[in-house]
Structure formats: structure tokens, C-alpha cells
Coordinates of C-alpha atoms in Angstrom, one line a residue:
Chain A
M72 CA 19.5 -24.7 12.8
S73 CA 21.6 -21.7 13.5
S74 CA 22.0 -20.1 16.9
E75 CA 21.2 -16.6 15.5
P76 CA 17.9 -15.4 16.6
A77 CA 15.1 -15.1 14.1
V78 CA 13.8 -11.9 15.6
E79 CA 15.7 -9.4 17.7
V80 CA 14.1 -6.3 19.1
V81 CA 16.2 -3.7 21.0
D82 CA 14.8 -0.8 23.1
L83 CA 11.8 -0.5 20.8
V84 CA 9.7 2.6 21.2
K85 CA 6.7 3.5 19.1
E86 CA 4.6 6.6 19.5
Y87 CA 1.4 7.4 17.8
E88 CA -0.3 10.7 17.3
L89 CA -3.5 11.1 19.4
G90 CA -6.6 12.8 18.2
E91 CA -7.8 13.6 14.7
I92 CA -5.1 14.3 12.1
A93 CA -7.2 16.7 10.2
S94 CA -10.7 18.2 10.5
L95 CA -12.3 21.6 9.9
Q96 CA -12.4 22.1 13.7
H97 CA -8.7 21.4 13.8
T98 CA -8.0 23.8 11.0
V99 CA -9.9 26.5 12.7
A100 CA -7.9 25.9 15.9
L101 CA -4.7 26.1 13.9
V102 CA -5.7 29.4 12.4
R103 CA -6.6 30.8 15.8
W104 CA -3.2 29.8 17.1
R105 CA -1.5 31.6 14.2
L106 CA -3.6 34.7 15.1
G107 CA -2.2 34.7 18.6
G108 CA -4.5 32.3 20.3
E109 CA -3.9 29.2 22.3
R110 CA -1.8 26.4 20.8
P111 CA -4.0 23.4 19.9
R112 CA -3.1 20.3 21.8
S113 CA -1.2 17.6 20.0
D114 CA -0.5 14.6 22.1
T115 CA 1.2 11.4 21.4
V116 CA 0.8 8.0 23.1
R117 CA 3.7 5.6 23.7
A118 CA 2.3 2.2 22.5
L119 CA 5.7 0.7 23.1
D120 CA 8.1 2.0 25.7
G121 CA 11.4 0.3 25.4
V122 CA 10.8 -3.3 24.5
S123 CA 13.7 -5.7 24.1
L124 CA 13.2 -9.2 23.0
S125 CA 15.1 -12.0 21.3
I126 CA 13.3 -14.9 19.6
G127 CA 15.3 -17.9 18.5
Q128 CA 14.9 -19.6 15.2
G129 CA 12.2 -22.3 15.6
E130 CA 11.0 -20.9 18.8
S131 CA 7.3 -20.2 19.4
V132 CA 6.4 -17.3 21.5
A133 CA 3.1 -16.1 23.0
I134 CA 2.6 -12.4 23.5
L135 CA 0.3 -11.7 26.4
G136 CA -1.2 -8.6 27.7
R137 CA -4.4 -6.6 28.1
N138 CA -5.9 -4.5 25.3
G139 CA -3.6 -1.5 24.7
S140 CA -0.5 -3.1 26.2
G141 CA 1.3 -2.9 22.9
K142 CA 1.0 -6.4 21.6
S143 CA -0.3 -5.5 18.1
T144 CA 2.1 -2.6 17.8
L145 CA 5.0 -4.9 18.5
V146 CA 4.0 -7.4 15.9
K147 CA 3.3 -4.7 13.4
L148 CA 6.8 -3.4 13.8
I149 CA 8.3 -6.9 13.5
S150 CA 6.2 -7.4 10.3
D151 CA 7.6 -4.1 8.9
V152 CA 4.2 -2.6 8.4
T153 CA 5.4 0.6 10.2
V154 CA 8.6 1.9 11.5
P155 CA 9.7 2.4 15.2
T156 CA 10.1 5.8 16.9
A157 CA 13.3 4.5 18.5
G158 CA 15.1 1.2 18.8
L159 CA 16.0 -1.5 16.4
I160 CA 14.5 -4.6 14.8
R161 CA 16.4 -7.4 13.2
V162 CA 14.5 -10.2 11.4
R163 CA 16.0 -13.2 9.6
G164 CA 14.0 -14.8 6.8
R165 CA 10.6 -14.3 5.3
V166 CA 7.9 -13.0 7.7
M167 CA 4.3 -14.1 7.2
P168 CA 2.1 -11.6 9.0
L169 CA -1.5 -12.6 9.8
L170 CA -2.4 -9.4 11.6
S171 CA -6.1 -9.4 10.8
V172 CA -8.4 -11.8 9.1
G173 CA -9.0 -11.3 5.4
A174 CA -6.9 -8.0 5.3
G175 CA -5.7 -7.4 1.9
F176 CA -8.3 -9.6 0.3
R177 CA -9.8 -8.2 -2.8
V178 CA -13.4 -9.3 -2.6
E179 CA -13.9 -9.0 -6.4
L180 CA -11.2 -11.6 -6.9
T181 CA -11.7 -15.3 -6.5
G182 CA -10.2 -17.2 -3.6
R183 CA -7.5 -18.6 -5.8
E184 CA -6.6 -15.2 -7.2
N185 CA -6.4 -13.8 -3.6
V186 CA -4.1 -16.6 -2.5
M187 CA -1.9 -15.8 -5.5
L188 CA -1.9 -12.1 -4.6
L189 CA -1.0 -12.8 -1.0
G190 CA 1.9 -15.0 -2.0
S191 CA 3.2 -12.5 -4.5
M192 CA 3.0 -9.7 -1.9
L193 CA 5.4 -11.7 0.2
G194 CA 7.8 -12.2 -2.7
L195 CA 6.9 -15.8 -3.5
V196 CA 7.0 -16.9 -7.1
R197 CA 3.9 -18.2 -8.9
R198 CA 5.1 -21.8 -9.0
D199 CA 5.6 -22.0 -5.2
I200 CA 2.1 -20.5 -4.6
A201 CA 0.4 -22.8 -7.0
A202 CA 2.2 -25.8 -5.3
A203 CA 0.7 -24.8 -2.0
M204 CA -2.8 -24.1 -3.4
E205 CA -4.3 -27.6 -3.1
E206 CA -3.3 -27.9 0.5
I207 CA -4.5 -24.4 1.4
A208 CA -7.9 -25.1 -0.1
E209 CA -8.2 -28.4 1.7
F210 CA -7.1 -26.8 5.0
A211 CA -9.7 -24.0 4.5
E212 CA -12.3 -26.6 3.6
I213 CA -13.1 -24.7 0.4
A214 CA -14.3 -26.8 -2.5
R215 CA -12.7 -26.3 -6.0
A216 CA -15.8 -24.5 -7.3
H217 CA -15.7 -22.1 -4.4
L218 CA -12.0 -21.5 -4.9
D219 CA -12.8 -20.0 -8.3
T220 CA -15.7 -17.9 -7.0
P221 CA -15.2 -14.2 -6.0
V222 CA -14.5 -13.8 -2.3
K223 CA -17.4 -11.5 -1.9
R224 CA -19.7 -14.5 -2.2
Y225 CA -18.0 -16.3 0.7
S226 CA -19.5 -16.5 4.1
S227 CA -17.4 -14.7 6.7
G228 CA -16.3 -18.0 8.1
M229 CA -15.1 -19.1 4.7
R230 CA -13.2 -15.8 4.3
A231 CA -11.6 -16.3 7.7
R232 CA -10.6 -19.9 7.0
L233 CA -9.1 -19.0 3.6
S234 CA -7.2 -16.1 5.0
F235 CA -5.8 -18.3 7.8
A236 CA -5.1 -21.3 5.6
A237 CA -3.4 -19.2 2.9
S238 CA -1.1 -17.4 5.4
L239 CA 0.0 -20.6 7.2
G240 CA 0.1 -22.6 4.0
L241 CA 2.7 -20.5 2.2
P242 CA 6.3 -21.0 3.0
A243 CA 8.0 -18.6 5.4
Q244 CA 10.4 -18.7 8.3
V245 CA 8.5 -16.5 10.8
Y246 CA 4.8 -16.7 11.2
I247 CA 3.0 -13.9 13.1
L248 CA -0.6 -14.3 14.3
D249 CA -2.5 -11.5 15.9
E250 CA -5.8 -12.6 17.4
V251 CA -7.0 -14.3 14.2
L252 CA -8.6 -17.4 15.6
S253 CA -11.2 -15.8 17.8
A254 CA -14.0 -16.1 15.2
A255 CA -13.2 -19.6 14.1
D256 CA -15.4 -22.5 15.3
D257 CA -13.9 -25.2 17.5
G258 CA -13.4 -27.7 14.7
F259 CA -11.3 -25.2 12.7
K260 CA -9.6 -24.0 15.8
E261 CA -8.4 -27.5 16.5
R262 CA -7.2 -28.1 13.0
A263 CA -5.5 -24.7 13.0
A264 CA -3.7 -25.6 16.2
Q265 CA -2.6 -28.9 14.7
H266 CA -1.3 -27.0 11.7
L267 CA 0.6 -24.6 13.9
E268 CA 2.1 -27.5 15.8
T269 CA 3.3 -29.0 12.5
L270 CA 4.9 -25.7 11.5
R271 CA 6.5 -25.4 14.9
D272 CA 7.9 -28.9 14.7
G273 CA 9.1 -28.2 11.2
G274 CA 11.4 -25.5 12.5
A275 CA 9.3 -22.4 11.8
T276 CA 9.3 -19.5 14.2
I277 CA 5.9 -18.5 15.6
I278 CA 4.8 -15.3 17.3
F279 CA 1.3 -15.8 18.6
I280 CA -1.1 -13.2 20.1
S281 CA -4.3 -14.6 21.5
H282 CA -6.5 -14.3 24.5
E283 CA -7.0 -18.0 24.6
L284 CA -4.5 -19.1 27.1
A285 CA -5.1 -22.8 26.6
L286 CA -4.2 -22.4 22.9
L287 CA -1.1 -20.4 23.7
E288 CA 0.0 -23.0 26.2
R289 CA -0.4 -25.7 23.6
I290 CA 1.4 -24.0 20.8
C291 CA 4.1 -21.9 22.4
Q292 CA 7.1 -22.6 24.5
R293 CA 7.7 -19.1 25.9
G294 CA 5.4 -16.3 27.0
V295 CA 6.1 -12.6 26.9
W296 CA 3.8 -10.5 29.1
L297 CA 3.5 -6.9 27.9
D298 CA 2.0 -4.1 30.1
K299 CA 1.8 -0.5 29.1
G300 CA 4.3 -0.9 26.3
R301 CA 6.9 -2.7 28.4
V302 CA 7.9 -6.3 29.0
L303 CA 6.5 -7.1 32.4
R304 CA 7.6 -10.7 32.6
E305 CA 8.9 -13.4 30.2
G306 CA 9.5 -17.0 30.7
A307 CA 8.2 -20.5 30.1
I308 CA 4.6 -20.3 28.9
D309 CA 3.3 -22.7 31.6
E310 CA 4.5 -20.2 34.2
I311 CA 3.5 -17.0 32.5
A312 CA 0.1 -18.0 31.3
P313 CA -1.3 -19.1 34.6
D314 CA 0.0 -16.1 36.4
Y315 CA -1.4 -13.8 33.7
H316 CA -4.7 -15.6 34.1
V317 CA -4.7 -15.1 37.9
Y318 CA -3.9 -11.4 37.3
L319 CA -6.8 -11.0 35.0
L320 CA -9.2 -12.6 37.5
E321 CA -7.9 -10.4 40.3
L322 CA -8.3 -7.3 38.1
A323 CA -11.9 -8.2 37.3
E324 CA -12.6 -8.7 40.9
I325 CA -11.1 -5.3 41.9
K326 CA -13.1 -3.6 39.1
A327 CA -16.3 -5.3 40.3
R328 CA -15.6 -4.2 43.9
N329 CA -14.8 -0.6 42.8
R330 CA -18.0 -0.4 40.8
G331 CA -19.9 -1.5 44.0
L332 CA -18.2 1.4 45.8
R333 CA -18.7 3.7 42.9
L334 CA -15.0 4.3 42.7
E335 CA -13.1 4.8 39.5
V336 CA -9.7 3.1 39.9
E337 CA -8.5 2.4 36.4
E338 CA -5.3 0.6 36.8
M339 CA -4.3 -2.1 39.1
P340 CA -0.6 -2.2 40.1
A341 CA 1.1 -4.8 38.1
P342 CA 2.3 -7.8 40.2
Chain B
M193 CA 10.3 -6.9 2.7
A194 CA 13.7 -6.6 1.2
P195 CA 13.8 -3.9 -1.4
V196 CA 12.5 -0.9 0.4
T197 CA 13.5 -1.5 4.0
G198 CA 16.8 -1.7 5.3
A199 CA 18.8 1.3 6.4
T200 CA 21.5 -1.2 7.0
S201 CA 19.9 -4.2 5.3
G202 CA 22.5 -6.9 4.9
A203 CA 21.8 -9.5 2.3
A204 CA 19.8 -9.1 -0.9
E205 CA 16.8 -11.4 -1.1
P206 CA 17.9 -14.8 -2.4
E207 CA 15.5 -17.7 -3.2
L208 CA 13.7 -18.5 -0.1
R209 CA 12.2 -21.8 0.6
A210 CA 11.0 -23.0 4.0
G211 CA 12.9 -25.9 5.4
H212 CA 16.1 -25.4 3.4
G213 CA 18.5 -23.5 5.6
R214 CA 21.4 -23.8 3.1
T215 CA 21.5 -20.3 1.8
P216 CA 21.9 -17.8 4.6
L217 CA 18.6 -16.1 5.4
P218 CA 18.2 -12.5 4.3
V219 CA 18.4 -10.2 7.3
R220 CA 16.2 -7.1 7.6
V221 CA 17.2 -4.4 10.0
T222 CA 14.7 -1.7 10.8
T223 CA 15.7 1.5 12.6
P224 CA 13.8 4.8 12.8
T225 CA 15.4 6.3 9.7
A226 CA 13.7 9.4 8.2
R227 CA 13.9 7.8 4.8
R228 CA 14.3 4.2 3.8
I229 CA 13.7 4.1 0.1
R230 CA 16.1 5.0 -2.7
P231 CA 15.4 6.1 -6.2
R232 CA 16.4 2.7 -7.6
D233 CA 13.6 1.1 -5.6
V234 CA 11.3 2.5 -8.2
F235 CA 12.6 -0.2 -10.5
G236 CA 13.2 -2.7 -7.7
T237 CA 9.5 -2.6 -6.8
L238 CA 8.2 -3.1 -10.4
P239 CA 7.5 -6.8 -10.0
M240 CA 5.3 -6.1 -7.0
A241 CA 3.7 -3.2 -8.9
T242 CA 2.9 -5.5 -11.8
V243 CA 1.1 -7.8 -9.4
L244 CA -0.9 -5.0 -8.0
A245 CA -1.7 -3.5 -11.4
L246 CA -2.9 -6.9 -12.6
R247 CA -5.0 -7.3 -9.5
D248 CA -6.6 -3.9 -10.0
F249 CA -7.2 -4.6 -13.7
Q250 CA -8.8 -7.9 -12.8
S251 CA -11.0 -6.5 -10.1
R252 CA -12.0 -3.3 -12.0
Y253 CA -13.7 -5.3 -14.7
K254 CA -15.3 -8.1 -12.8
Q255 CA -19.0 -8.4 -13.2
S256 CA -18.9 -6.1 -16.2
L257 CA -20.4 -7.0 -19.6
L258 CA -17.9 -5.1 -21.6
G259 CA -15.0 -5.3 -19.2
P260 CA -11.8 -3.7 -20.5
I261 CA -13.6 -2.3 -23.5
W262 CA -14.6 0.6 -21.2
L263 CA -11.0 1.6 -21.3
I264 CA -11.3 2.7 -24.9
V265 CA -14.8 4.1 -24.7
Q266 CA -13.7 7.1 -22.5
P267 CA -11.0 8.5 -24.8
L268 CA -13.0 7.8 -27.9
T269 CA -16.0 9.6 -26.5
M270 CA -13.7 12.5 -25.7
L271 CA -12.3 12.5 -29.2
A272 CA -15.8 12.5 -30.7
G273 CA -16.9 15.4 -28.4
F274 CA -13.8 17.5 -29.2
T275 CA -14.0 16.9 -32.9
I276 CA -17.7 18.1 -32.9
V277 CA -17.2 21.0 -30.6
F278 CA -13.8 22.3 -31.5
G279 CA -13.4 20.9 -35.0
S280 CA -16.8 21.6 -36.5
V281 CA -18.5 24.2 -34.3
A282 CA -15.7 26.4 -33.0
K283 CA -13.4 25.5 -36.0
V284 CA -10.2 25.8 -34.0
G285 CA -7.2 26.3 -36.3
T286 CA -4.8 23.3 -36.2
E287 CA -2.0 24.4 -38.7
G288 CA -3.6 22.4 -41.5
I289 CA -3.8 19.1 -39.6
P290 CA -7.2 17.4 -39.7
Y291 CA -8.8 18.2 -36.3
A292 CA -9.5 14.6 -35.2
L293 CA -5.9 13.7 -35.9
F294 CA -4.7 16.8 -34.1
A295 CA -6.9 16.0 -31.1
V296 CA -6.1 12.3 -30.8
V297 CA -2.5 13.1 -29.7
G298 CA -3.5 15.5 -27.0
I299 CA -6.2 13.2 -25.8
A300 CA -3.7 10.3 -25.6
V301 CA -1.6 12.4 -23.3
W302 CA -4.5 13.8 -21.3
T303 CA -6.3 10.6 -20.6
T304 CA -3.1 9.0 -19.4
F305 CA -2.5 12.0 -17.2
Q306 CA -6.0 12.1 -15.8
S307 CA -6.4 8.4 -15.0
S308 CA -3.0 7.9 -13.5
V309 CA -3.1 11.0 -11.4
L310 CA -6.7 10.2 -10.3
Y311 CA -6.0 6.6 -9.3
G312 CA -2.4 7.3 -8.2
T313 CA -3.4 9.9 -5.7
R314 CA -5.9 7.5 -4.1
S315 CA -3.7 4.4 -4.5
I316 CA -2.2 4.6 -0.9
V317 CA -5.5 5.2 0.9
A318 CA -7.3 2.7 -1.4
N319 CA -5.0 0.0 -0.2
K320 CA -5.4 0.7 3.5
G321 CA -6.2 -2.9 4.2
I322 CA -3.0 -4.2 2.7
L323 CA -0.9 -1.3 3.9
S324 CA -1.7 -1.9 7.6
S325 CA -1.2 -5.6 7.5
M326 CA 1.4 -6.4 4.9
P327 CA 5.0 -5.2 4.4
V328 CA 4.3 -4.3 0.7
P329 CA 6.7 -1.6 -0.6
R330 CA 4.7 1.5 -0.7
L331 CA 6.2 2.7 -3.9
S332 CA 4.7 -0.3 -5.7
F333 CA 1.2 1.2 -5.2
I334 CA 2.3 4.3 -7.2
S335 CA 4.1 2.3 -9.9
G336 CA 1.2 -0.1 -9.9
T337 CA -1.2 2.7 -10.9
M338 CA 1.1 3.9 -13.6
L339 CA 1.3 0.3 -15.0
G340 CA -2.5 0.1 -14.8
T341 CA -2.9 3.0 -17.2
L342 CA -0.6 1.3 -19.7
P343 CA -3.4 -0.6 -21.6
Q344 CA -5.3 2.6 -22.3
F345 CA -2.1 4.4 -23.1
V346 CA -0.9 1.8 -25.6
F347 CA -4.3 1.8 -27.2
M348 CA -4.3 5.6 -27.7
V349 CA -0.7 5.6 -29.0
V350 CA -1.5 2.9 -31.5
L351 CA -4.6 4.8 -32.5
A352 CA -2.7 8.0 -32.9
I353 CA 0.0 6.4 -35.0
A354 CA -2.5 4.6 -37.2
A355 CA -4.5 7.8 -37.7
V356 CA -1.6 9.6 -39.3
P357 CA -1.6 7.6 -42.6
V358 CA -5.4 7.3 -42.5
A359 CA -5.6 11.1 -42.5
G360 CA -3.3 11.1 -45.6
R361 CA -0.2 12.3 -43.9
S362 CA 3.1 10.6 -43.3
L363 CA 5.1 9.8 -40.2
G364 CA 8.5 11.4 -40.1
P365 CA 11.8 10.2 -38.6
Q366 CA 10.9 12.2 -35.5
L367 CA 8.6 9.3 -34.6
L368 CA 11.7 7.7 -33.1
L369 CA 11.4 10.3 -30.3
L370 CA 8.2 8.7 -29.2
P371 CA 9.7 6.3 -26.6
L372 CA 11.5 9.3 -25.1
C373 CA 8.3 11.3 -25.1
S374 CA 6.5 8.4 -23.3
L375 CA 9.3 8.2 -20.7
W376 CA 9.0 11.9 -20.2
L377 CA 5.3 11.8 -19.7
F378 CA 5.6 9.0 -17.2
A379 CA 8.4 10.7 -15.3
L380 CA 6.2 13.8 -15.0
L381 CA 3.3 11.7 -13.9
Y382 CA 5.4 9.9 -11.2
A383 CA 6.6 13.3 -10.0
I384 CA 3.1 14.7 -9.7
I385 CA 1.5 11.6 -8.1
M386 CA 4.1 11.0 -5.4
P387 CA 3.4 14.1 -3.3
L388 CA -0.4 14.0 -3.9
A389 CA -0.6 10.3 -2.8
A390 CA 1.5 11.1 0.3
W391 CA -0.6 14.1 1.3
H392 CA -3.7 12.2 0.6
T393 CA -2.9 9.8 3.5
R394 CA -3.0 12.7 5.9
Y395 CA -5.4 15.0 4.3
R396 CA -8.4 13.6 2.3
D397 CA -8.9 17.1 0.9
V398 CA -6.4 16.1 -1.8
G399 CA -8.9 13.6 -3.1
S400 CA -11.5 16.3 -3.6
V401 CA -9.1 18.8 -5.2
V402 CA -7.7 16.5 -7.8
P403 CA -10.9 15.9 -9.9
F404 CA -11.6 19.6 -9.7
M405 CA -8.1 20.3 -11.0
F406 CA -8.8 18.1 -14.1
Q407 CA -11.9 20.2 -15.0
A408 CA -9.8 23.4 -15.2
G409 CA -6.6 21.6 -16.4
L410 CA -8.2 20.1 -19.5
F411 CA -9.1 23.5 -20.9
L412 CA -6.1 25.4 -19.6
S413 CA -3.7 22.9 -21.3
P414 CA -3.3 22.8 -25.1
I415 CA -5.2 19.6 -25.5
A416 CA -8.1 20.6 -27.7
Y417 CA -6.2 23.5 -29.4
P418 CA -2.6 24.2 -30.4
L419 CA -0.5 26.7 -28.5
S420 CA -0.2 28.8 -31.7
Q421 CA -3.9 29.7 -31.5
V422 CA -3.5 31.2 -28.0
P423 CA -3.2 35.1 -27.9
E424 CA 0.4 36.3 -27.3
G425 CA 0.5 37.2 -23.6
L426 CA -1.7 34.4 -22.5
R427 CA 0.4 31.9 -24.5
T428 CA 3.5 32.6 -22.5
I429 CA 1.6 31.7 -19.3
M430 CA 0.3 28.6 -20.9
E431 CA 3.8 27.6 -22.1
L432 CA 4.8 27.5 -18.4
N433 CA 2.2 24.7 -17.8
P434 CA 4.3 21.5 -17.6
L435 CA 1.8 19.5 -19.6
S436 CA 2.1 22.0 -22.5
G437 CA 5.7 21.0 -23.2
V438 CA 5.0 17.3 -23.0
V439 CA 2.0 17.7 -25.4
E440 CA 4.1 19.8 -27.8
A441 CA 6.8 17.1 -27.8
W442 CA 4.2 14.4 -28.6
R443 CA 2.7 16.5 -31.4
Y444 CA 6.2 17.0 -32.8
A445 CA 6.9 13.3 -32.7
L446 CA 3.6 12.2 -34.2
L447 CA 2.5 15.1 -36.4
G448 CA 5.7 16.9 -37.1
S449 CA 4.3 20.2 -35.9
E450 CA 6.8 22.9 -34.8
P451 CA 7.1 22.7 -30.9
S452 CA 7.2 25.7 -28.7
L453 CA 10.8 25.8 -27.3
L454 CA 9.7 27.7 -24.2
A455 CA 7.1 25.1 -23.4
L456 CA 9.6 22.3 -23.9
A457 CA 12.1 24.0 -21.6
S458 CA 9.7 24.8 -18.9
A459 CA 8.3 21.3 -18.9
A460 CA 11.8 19.9 -18.6
V461 CA 12.5 22.1 -15.6
W462 CA 9.2 21.3 -14.1
T463 CA 9.8 17.6 -14.4
L464 CA 13.1 17.8 -12.7
L465 CA 11.9 20.1 -9.9
L466 CA 8.7 18.0 -9.3
L467 CA 10.7 14.7 -9.3
V468 CA 13.1 16.0 -6.6
G469 CA 10.3 17.6 -4.6
G470 CA 7.9 14.8 -5.0
W471 CA 10.5 12.2 -4.1
T472 CA 11.4 14.1 -1.0
I473 CA 7.9 14.4 0.2
F474 CA 7.0 10.8 -0.6
S475 CA 10.1 9.2 0.8
R476 CA 9.7 11.1 4.1
A477 CA 6.1 10.2 4.5
E478 CA 6.2 6.6 3.2
P479 CA 7.5 4.8 6.3
R480 CA 4.6 6.0 8.4
F481 CA 1.7 5.5 6.0
A482 CA 0.2 2.7 8.1
D483 CA 0.1 5.0 11.1
V484 CA -1.8 7.9 9.5
V485 CA -3.9 6.5 6.7

């Protein structure tokens, strides 16, 4: 194993446009502006505001943070789905992104065809995908007859299991999971966790976003806590996760109290 | 993934297999560059485009009784319609060429143009799901649509070639120009689709305009009639239509009819201008498709 990190992120900034990109209303506003009226507002939001991070090869890292803290944006950028506004990303090896369940599935195609498609999109050759097929089907608990049935006939649970099994069953160096186990039942969750442990112990790098802290503590070594697009804290997962949990509870308590007082305090100061 | 990313991408992508750390892993570096693809990526992304084209082809004809036979029904229906209306009713002059034979060439070009521009424009938005969760090179969606029109295209070309001797005429040595004519057609299509597909991600209006363009375009291009039948002043305007030149080249290659040089020249200039412009627009928009689509 080399000492070079699998994923390096330096001063990463990502801005998104706010509001509708195009609408008749918007067009009218633009015409008004051209005719000497007020300039229509165009705002941007900073989803990531200077994140730096280094993840070693074979390391498994949990990304924690509330909704809107920038977790998904960070993994989207690492997965090369979109480009940063500023900063730099360096990734070594093949990345397997599992950013949403069943994304990219063609429901008209069979389970087998979809696994082939997924593998090909990541640059794998047919032979390698076919070799992993048996194991993927078994992991997803999908019978042979179902594997050759269009995905549109699958139950949503089956789709989710196949999507998960296919992503983790295909060879890569870096696996990225963004909140993909929340819909799974406990049985599958357990097997998924075992599979992730096997991958981790086999030397794969794992970046894991989940709101299930117990699962994160089991799979990951390190935790990175994002808040408003910045790294708030990072360290060993068994330090970060409990603190994060306490923070969430306190936040909930403050919100409940404010509601009682009919006050609207949106943000709690970060610890 | 390797081919399109990489302002400063280090290694090319070697065989990758989990667990074998022998070969150095390919490194991908992403920085906020305005443009990350290069013209040669058009060819580099062809394997991925093939995968996407096969997938589209597979899924388009699932749960269909006739499946891919529908591919040939559309141009054949068009050919029958044109032959009845323009060949028998309106009796359009075709320089002594039997009308059906004359029309089959134009229809081969037109149906390829229509289906690739229609699907190509929508190809980015249609693949929203993949786009926002997978690092698939965006160019491969465009190339994929072009490859997807190949079956229909090949069928029409074979039909046109076969129709020449059936109609009692013979193919000349200019038939050797056909590969060049095909390349030209696809270059022009690529050039037209790139900006349309890029704009479509931001403005869905493009998706509404394109089918409407076809309605007018079919009759304003010399598909059903030869340029020589168009009145003088109007003809010059029509010769400036980029599709005119390409159709003229095709008719020359297959039927040996004298092409309009003005049409050929204008189509060549159009192709170059559109390729440069289309590439500029597409390559600037492409990195942020997932943000706006």
C-alpha cells in the first residue's frame, strides 16, 4: 500500500445558482431590466466554502453534518459528477460512486443488463463485470429469473438492493456512499455492513455519508464533520460521532424551547 | 473518469483491477477549468457512446411486437408519401430520374438528420439520472445518439444503393465518395447537436423548438425536389441551407446528378463554422451539466 492519499481535496469551493434558471416570469424580468428597470436578483449559494481533506488509501471516512452542510456536494465533486468553483481535487484509482439508489438504472432493461451498463460506465470490461455478476445477484438476493426481468417489475426494495450490490460488487479503489442504506431493512443493512467491512479490510477506500451513527462507527475509522460548507472537526470516528450526536440532541432541544417561546432562532452556534 | 477530465491529468487509464497495486493507479486531478474536453475526446469516448447507444437501442424496443422493424417503417412511409404526392400528383421534375429513386436519397439524409438532432438535443436532459450520479463523459451522450441512428442510416443507404440498378440505372465511380459524404453528414449533425443539447440543459424551450424546425426544414430543404426546380432567386437562398449541399453531394454520389457548387461550398463553410461554434458552446457548458440540468 502506498503512502499517497487516495483522495486529496484542497480549498474546495462550490457555488450553485439559486432560484429558477429560466421561466417566463424570469424572462419578463430580464426584459424589464433591459428597458431600464430593476436588475433581477441572481444569487448564488456556497455549498462548500473552502474544504481541505486528505483520505489515505485503504482508509474509511465518515462524512457527518446536517442537511445542507455540503456532504453531498463534496462527494459529488470527488466523484467527478460536477466541477468545483475553486480549489483542487486529486483522486487515485477508480471511483465507484453510489450517490443515490437506482440512479442510472434503465427500468426497461433487465437487472443483468443494468449491472453491465453500470460497470461499463465506470470503464470496466465485460468479462470483469460478468465475473462479478453471480456474487452481485446473491448479495442482492435476486434470483436468476428475476435477474433477467426488466427492472421496472422489481419492488423498490429489490431495486435498492441491486443498485447497492452492483456498486459494491464491482471492482474499484474508492467507494463513495451517500445515504443509500436508509431504505434498506435491517437484514440487508447488516449484510451491507459486513460487505463494507470486507471491502475495507481488503484495502478499499470508503467515503460514507449516513445519518446512522452506529453504522458509521462500525465501518469507518475517521469522521469529518461538515458545517455550512466547512470542515468543523475531524478525527477518530469514536470521538466525532458521539460529539455530533450530542450536538444534534442539543440542537433539537433548543429548537423545541424556541418553538415554545415562539421565537425563530435558526442556527445554533457550532461548538 | 479518465478521458474527459483532467486539466492536468497525469496517467492514462491502464487496466484497473482491485487488489492489484502493481501498476500505478491513474490519477485524476480536477480544477475549475473553463473547459476540460478536447476534440480528440470525441473519439476517446466512442466506447462509452457505444454502450449508451446499445442501451438506448435495447430499451427503445422492449415490450414492442415489431421492435427494430419500426426503424424502417418511418422512412418507408415517408418515401411512399412523397412518391404519391410529389411523384404522381404534383409531378415534380427530377432530371429524368425515377421519382422514388430520387426521393430515397434525400430521405436517407433527412431521416438521419431528423432522428439524430431530435434525440441528440434531448440526450443530456434525458440522462439526468446518470449525469447527476455518474462521472460518464458528457460527450458520449452526443456520440451515443449519433451511433444510435446508424442502423436506420445503414438501412437507408443500402436501400438507396440497391434502388439504383432496380430503377435501371447504373452506379458510377462517384459512389466511392459515399464514405466521405457520410462523414460530412455526421460532422454537420455533430456540429448542430452540440449547442442544441447544451442549451437544452438550461432552457427546455430548445426541446419545443426543434420539432417545429423539422416541419419547416423538411419542405425548405431540397429533400422532396431537386434544387434545379426551384425558381432562380429563391434557389440562391436555398443553396445557403447547409443541408442542401450535403443532399446535393449525396445525390451526386448515388445518382450522378450535377451538384450545385454554391450549395456545396456553403455547406462546407457552414459545417466548419458550426463545428467550431458548437464545440465552443458545448465544451464550456459541459462541466456543469449536472448543476443545471
